[in-house]
mmCIF file of C-alpha atoms in Angstrom:
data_model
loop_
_atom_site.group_PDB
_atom_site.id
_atom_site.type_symbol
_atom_site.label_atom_id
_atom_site.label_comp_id
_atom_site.label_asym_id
_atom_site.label_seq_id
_atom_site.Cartn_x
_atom_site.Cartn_y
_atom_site.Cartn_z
ATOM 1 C CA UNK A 1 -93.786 101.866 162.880
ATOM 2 C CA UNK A 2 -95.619 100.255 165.893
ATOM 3 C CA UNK A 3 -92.383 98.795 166.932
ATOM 4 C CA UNK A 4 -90.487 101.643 166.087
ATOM 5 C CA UNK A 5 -92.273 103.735 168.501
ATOM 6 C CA UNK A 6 -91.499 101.009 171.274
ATOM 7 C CA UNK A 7 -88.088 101.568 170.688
ATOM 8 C CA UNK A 8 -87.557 98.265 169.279
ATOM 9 C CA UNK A 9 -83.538 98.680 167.404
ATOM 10 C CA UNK A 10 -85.327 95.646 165.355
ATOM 11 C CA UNK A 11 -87.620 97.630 163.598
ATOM 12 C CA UNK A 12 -84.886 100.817 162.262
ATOM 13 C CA UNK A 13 -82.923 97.693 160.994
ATOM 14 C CA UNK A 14 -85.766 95.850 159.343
ATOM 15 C CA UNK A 15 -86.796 99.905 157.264
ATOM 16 C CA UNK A 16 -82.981 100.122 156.360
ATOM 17 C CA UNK A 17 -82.971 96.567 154.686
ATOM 18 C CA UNK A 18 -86.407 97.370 152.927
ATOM 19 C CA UNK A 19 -85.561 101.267 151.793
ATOM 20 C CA UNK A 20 -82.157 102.302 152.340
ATOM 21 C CA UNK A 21 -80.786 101.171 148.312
ATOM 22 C CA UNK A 22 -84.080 102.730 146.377
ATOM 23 C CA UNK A 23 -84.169 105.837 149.055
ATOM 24 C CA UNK A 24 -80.457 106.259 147.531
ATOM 25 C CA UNK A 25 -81.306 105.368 144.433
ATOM 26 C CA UNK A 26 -84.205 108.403 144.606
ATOM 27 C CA UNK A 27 -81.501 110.791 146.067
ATOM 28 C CA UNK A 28 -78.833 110.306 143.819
ATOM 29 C CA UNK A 29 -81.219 111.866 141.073
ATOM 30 C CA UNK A 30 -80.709 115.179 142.899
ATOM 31 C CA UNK A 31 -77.588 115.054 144.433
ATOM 32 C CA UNK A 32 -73.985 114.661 142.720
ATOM 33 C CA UNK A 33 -72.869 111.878 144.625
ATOM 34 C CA UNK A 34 -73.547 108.457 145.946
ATOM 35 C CA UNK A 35 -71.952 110.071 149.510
ATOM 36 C CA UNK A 36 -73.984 112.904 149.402
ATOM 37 C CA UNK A 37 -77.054 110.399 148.838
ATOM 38 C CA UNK A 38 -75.808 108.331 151.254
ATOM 39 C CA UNK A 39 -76.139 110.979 153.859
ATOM 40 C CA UNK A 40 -79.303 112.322 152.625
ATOM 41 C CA UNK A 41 -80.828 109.162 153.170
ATOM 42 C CA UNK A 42 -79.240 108.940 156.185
ATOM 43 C CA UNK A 43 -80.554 112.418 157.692
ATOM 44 C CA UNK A 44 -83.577 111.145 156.871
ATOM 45 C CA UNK A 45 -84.126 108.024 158.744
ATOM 46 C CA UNK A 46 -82.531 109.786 161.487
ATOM 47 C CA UNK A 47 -85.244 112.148 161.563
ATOM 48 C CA UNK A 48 -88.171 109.750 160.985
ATOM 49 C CA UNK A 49 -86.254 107.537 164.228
ATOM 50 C CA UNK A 50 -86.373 111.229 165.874
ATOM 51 C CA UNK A 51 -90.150 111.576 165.100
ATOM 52 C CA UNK A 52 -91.437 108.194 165.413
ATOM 53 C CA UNK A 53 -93.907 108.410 168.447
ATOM 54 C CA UNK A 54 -95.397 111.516 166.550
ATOM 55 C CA UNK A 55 -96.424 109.706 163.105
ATOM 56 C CA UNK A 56 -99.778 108.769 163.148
ATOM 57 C CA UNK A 57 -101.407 107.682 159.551
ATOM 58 C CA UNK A 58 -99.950 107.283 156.061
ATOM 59 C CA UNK A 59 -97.626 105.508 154.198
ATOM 60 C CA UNK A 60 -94.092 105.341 155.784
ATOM 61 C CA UNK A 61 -93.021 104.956 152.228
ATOM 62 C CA UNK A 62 -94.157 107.975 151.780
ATOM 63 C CA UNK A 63 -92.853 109.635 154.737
ATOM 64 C CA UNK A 64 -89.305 108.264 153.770
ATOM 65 C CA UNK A 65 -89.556 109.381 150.201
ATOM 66 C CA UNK A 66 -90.857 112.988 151.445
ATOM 67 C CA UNK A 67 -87.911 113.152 153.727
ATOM 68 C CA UNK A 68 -85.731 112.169 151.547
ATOM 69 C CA UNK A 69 -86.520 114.248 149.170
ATOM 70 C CA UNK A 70 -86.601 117.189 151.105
ATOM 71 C CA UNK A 71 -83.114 117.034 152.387
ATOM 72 C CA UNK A 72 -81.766 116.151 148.562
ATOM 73 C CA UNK A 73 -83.022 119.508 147.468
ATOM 74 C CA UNK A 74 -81.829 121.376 150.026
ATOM 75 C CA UNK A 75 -78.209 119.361 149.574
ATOM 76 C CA UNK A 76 -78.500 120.240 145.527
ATOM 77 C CA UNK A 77 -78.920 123.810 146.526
ATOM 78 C CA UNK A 78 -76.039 123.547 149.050
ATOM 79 C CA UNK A 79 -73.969 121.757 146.124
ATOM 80 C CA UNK A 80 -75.052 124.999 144.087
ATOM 81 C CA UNK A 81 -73.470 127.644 145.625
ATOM 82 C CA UNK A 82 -70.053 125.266 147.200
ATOM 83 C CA UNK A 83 -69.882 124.371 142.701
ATOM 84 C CA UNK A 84 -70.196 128.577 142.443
ATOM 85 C CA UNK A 85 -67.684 129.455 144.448
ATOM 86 C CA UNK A 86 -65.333 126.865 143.786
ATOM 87 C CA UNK A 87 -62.000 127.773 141.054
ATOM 88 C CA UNK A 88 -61.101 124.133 139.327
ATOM 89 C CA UNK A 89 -58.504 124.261 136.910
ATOM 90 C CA UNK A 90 -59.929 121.756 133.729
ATOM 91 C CA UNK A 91 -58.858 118.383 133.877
ATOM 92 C CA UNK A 92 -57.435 117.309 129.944
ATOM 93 C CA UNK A 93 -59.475 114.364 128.722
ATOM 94 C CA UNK A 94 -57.835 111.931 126.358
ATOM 95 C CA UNK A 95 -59.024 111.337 122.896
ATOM 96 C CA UNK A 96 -61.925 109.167 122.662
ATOM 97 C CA UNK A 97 -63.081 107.400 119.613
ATOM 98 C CA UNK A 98 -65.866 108.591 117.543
ATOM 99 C CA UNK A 99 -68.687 106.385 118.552
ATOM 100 C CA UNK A 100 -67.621 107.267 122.105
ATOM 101 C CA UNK A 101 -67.748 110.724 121.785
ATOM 102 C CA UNK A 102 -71.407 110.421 119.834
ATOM 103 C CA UNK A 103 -72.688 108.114 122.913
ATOM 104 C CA UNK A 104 -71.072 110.717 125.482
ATOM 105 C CA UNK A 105 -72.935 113.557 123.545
ATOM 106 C CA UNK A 106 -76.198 111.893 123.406
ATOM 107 C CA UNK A 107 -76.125 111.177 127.031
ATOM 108 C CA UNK A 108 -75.535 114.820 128.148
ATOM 109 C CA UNK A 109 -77.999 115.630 125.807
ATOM 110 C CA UNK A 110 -80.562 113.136 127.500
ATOM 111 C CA UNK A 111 -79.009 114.638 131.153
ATOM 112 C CA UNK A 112 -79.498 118.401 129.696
ATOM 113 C CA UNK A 113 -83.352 117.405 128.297
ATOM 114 C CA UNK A 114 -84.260 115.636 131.645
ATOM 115 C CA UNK A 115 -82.880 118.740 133.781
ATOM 116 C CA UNK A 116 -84.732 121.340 131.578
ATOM 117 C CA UNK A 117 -88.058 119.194 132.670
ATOM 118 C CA UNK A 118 -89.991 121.533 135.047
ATOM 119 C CA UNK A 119 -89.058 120.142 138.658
ATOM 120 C CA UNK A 120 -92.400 118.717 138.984
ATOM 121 C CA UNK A 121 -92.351 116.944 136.168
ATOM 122 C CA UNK A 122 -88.730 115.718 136.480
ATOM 123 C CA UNK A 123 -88.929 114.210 139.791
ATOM 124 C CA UNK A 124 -91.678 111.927 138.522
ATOM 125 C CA UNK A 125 -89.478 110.987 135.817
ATOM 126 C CA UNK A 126 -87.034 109.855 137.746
ATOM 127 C CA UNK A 127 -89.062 108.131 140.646
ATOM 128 C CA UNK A 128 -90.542 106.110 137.830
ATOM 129 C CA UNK A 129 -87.323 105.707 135.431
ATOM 130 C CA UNK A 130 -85.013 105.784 137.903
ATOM 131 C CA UNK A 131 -86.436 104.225 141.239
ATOM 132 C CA UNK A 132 -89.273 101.801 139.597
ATOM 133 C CA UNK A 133 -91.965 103.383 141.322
ATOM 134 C CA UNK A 134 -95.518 102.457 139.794
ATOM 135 C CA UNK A 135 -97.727 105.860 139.227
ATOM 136 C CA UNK A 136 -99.852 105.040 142.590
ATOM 137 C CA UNK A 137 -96.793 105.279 144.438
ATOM 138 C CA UNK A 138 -95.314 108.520 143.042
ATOM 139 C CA UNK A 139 -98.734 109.990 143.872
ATOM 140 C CA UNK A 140 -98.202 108.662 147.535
ATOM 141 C CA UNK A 141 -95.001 110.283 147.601
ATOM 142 C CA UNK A 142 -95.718 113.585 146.175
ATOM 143 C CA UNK A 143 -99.419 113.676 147.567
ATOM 144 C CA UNK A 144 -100.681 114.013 144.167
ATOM 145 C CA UNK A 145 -103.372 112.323 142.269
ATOM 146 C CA UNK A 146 -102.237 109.039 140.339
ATOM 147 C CA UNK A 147 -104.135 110.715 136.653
ATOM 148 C CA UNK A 148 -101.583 113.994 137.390
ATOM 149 C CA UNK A 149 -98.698 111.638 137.727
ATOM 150 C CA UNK A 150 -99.682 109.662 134.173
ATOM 151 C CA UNK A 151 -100.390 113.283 132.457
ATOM 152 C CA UNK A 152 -96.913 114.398 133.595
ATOM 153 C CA UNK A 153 -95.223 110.966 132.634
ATOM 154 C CA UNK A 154 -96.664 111.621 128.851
ATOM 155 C CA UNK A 155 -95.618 114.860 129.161
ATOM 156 C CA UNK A 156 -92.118 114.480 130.166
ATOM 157 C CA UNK A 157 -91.867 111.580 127.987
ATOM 158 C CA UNK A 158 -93.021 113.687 124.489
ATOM 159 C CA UNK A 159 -90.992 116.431 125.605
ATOM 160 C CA UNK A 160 -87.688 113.774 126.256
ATOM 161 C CA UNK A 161 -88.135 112.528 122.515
ATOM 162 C CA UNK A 162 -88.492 116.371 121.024
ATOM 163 C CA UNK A 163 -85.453 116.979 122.630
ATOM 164 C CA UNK A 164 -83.605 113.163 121.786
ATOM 165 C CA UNK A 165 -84.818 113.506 117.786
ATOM 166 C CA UNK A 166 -83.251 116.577 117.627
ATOM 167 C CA UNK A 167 -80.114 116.065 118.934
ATOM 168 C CA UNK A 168 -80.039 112.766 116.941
ATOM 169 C CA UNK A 169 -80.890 115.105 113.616
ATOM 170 C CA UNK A 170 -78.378 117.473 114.247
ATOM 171 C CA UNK A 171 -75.793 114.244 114.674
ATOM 172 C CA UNK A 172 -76.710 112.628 111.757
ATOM 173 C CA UNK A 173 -76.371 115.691 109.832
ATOM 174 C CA UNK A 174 -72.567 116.304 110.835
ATOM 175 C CA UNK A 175 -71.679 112.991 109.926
#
């Protein structure tokens, strides 16, 4: 950041290299698609460029992530209301095979039991599942205590397997 704020072009290229795939990584948990990450992450290194000289203390990581995260939700909530007010006419699907179709159901199951998370708890989820961020660094990010991000881990990972065993029971019970 100290050569950021001189202005040094040097220094936006060297935070692209180091954050720009996990940043899009992070955002395309919240987003629908790799473009709309894309320009989340985007916005957001735009903006911390735009606000170098007034960062004083942290963890750019954490500034980044924050950013980031900010402008995914308010994208998701713009996707919201375009997918609401949008007519699509349903796309017919060829047959798949039976193991396909199982594996296809599972995963929307897993997608359905990871969206019914509580936010909170979800975005942790992800930043650790998704984006390999160690519990220290989710609490950076989130400006929570490391212990909260462990309790909500166990938490999201009990209520992930509830959900998963059922699904799984009510499969094996139809075949």
């Amino acid at each position: 950041m100290d050569r950021a704020r001189r202005d040094d072009p040097a220094a936006l290229d060297a935070l692209l290299a180091a954050y720009w795939r996990p940043l899009v990584r992070y955002a395309r948990g919240f987003v629908e698609s790799r473009d709309a990450a894309e320009d989340v992450v985007q916005e957001s290194f735009i903006a911390v460029w735009d606000r170098r000289l007034e960062w004083r203390a942290g963890s750019l990581a954490g500034l980044l992530y924050r950013a980031t995260r900010n402008r995914a939700l308010n994208e998701r909530r713009r996707e919201r209301v375009r997918r609401e007010w949008r007519i699509v006419a349903p796309v017919d699907e060829a047959p798949s095979p039976w193991q396909t179709l199982q594996d296809r159901e599972l995963g929307e199951c897993l997608e359905r039991a990871i969206e019914a998370l509580p936010p909170r708890r979800r975005e942790i989820f992800l930043l650790a599942r998704v984006d390999g961020l160690v519990y220290r660094e989710i609490a950076e990010v989130l400006g929570i205590s490391a212990q909260t991000v462990a309790n909500q881990m166990s938490a999201a990972l009990a209520e992930l397997r509830r959900a998963l065993s059922a699904a799984v029971g009510r499969s094996a019970e139809a075949d």
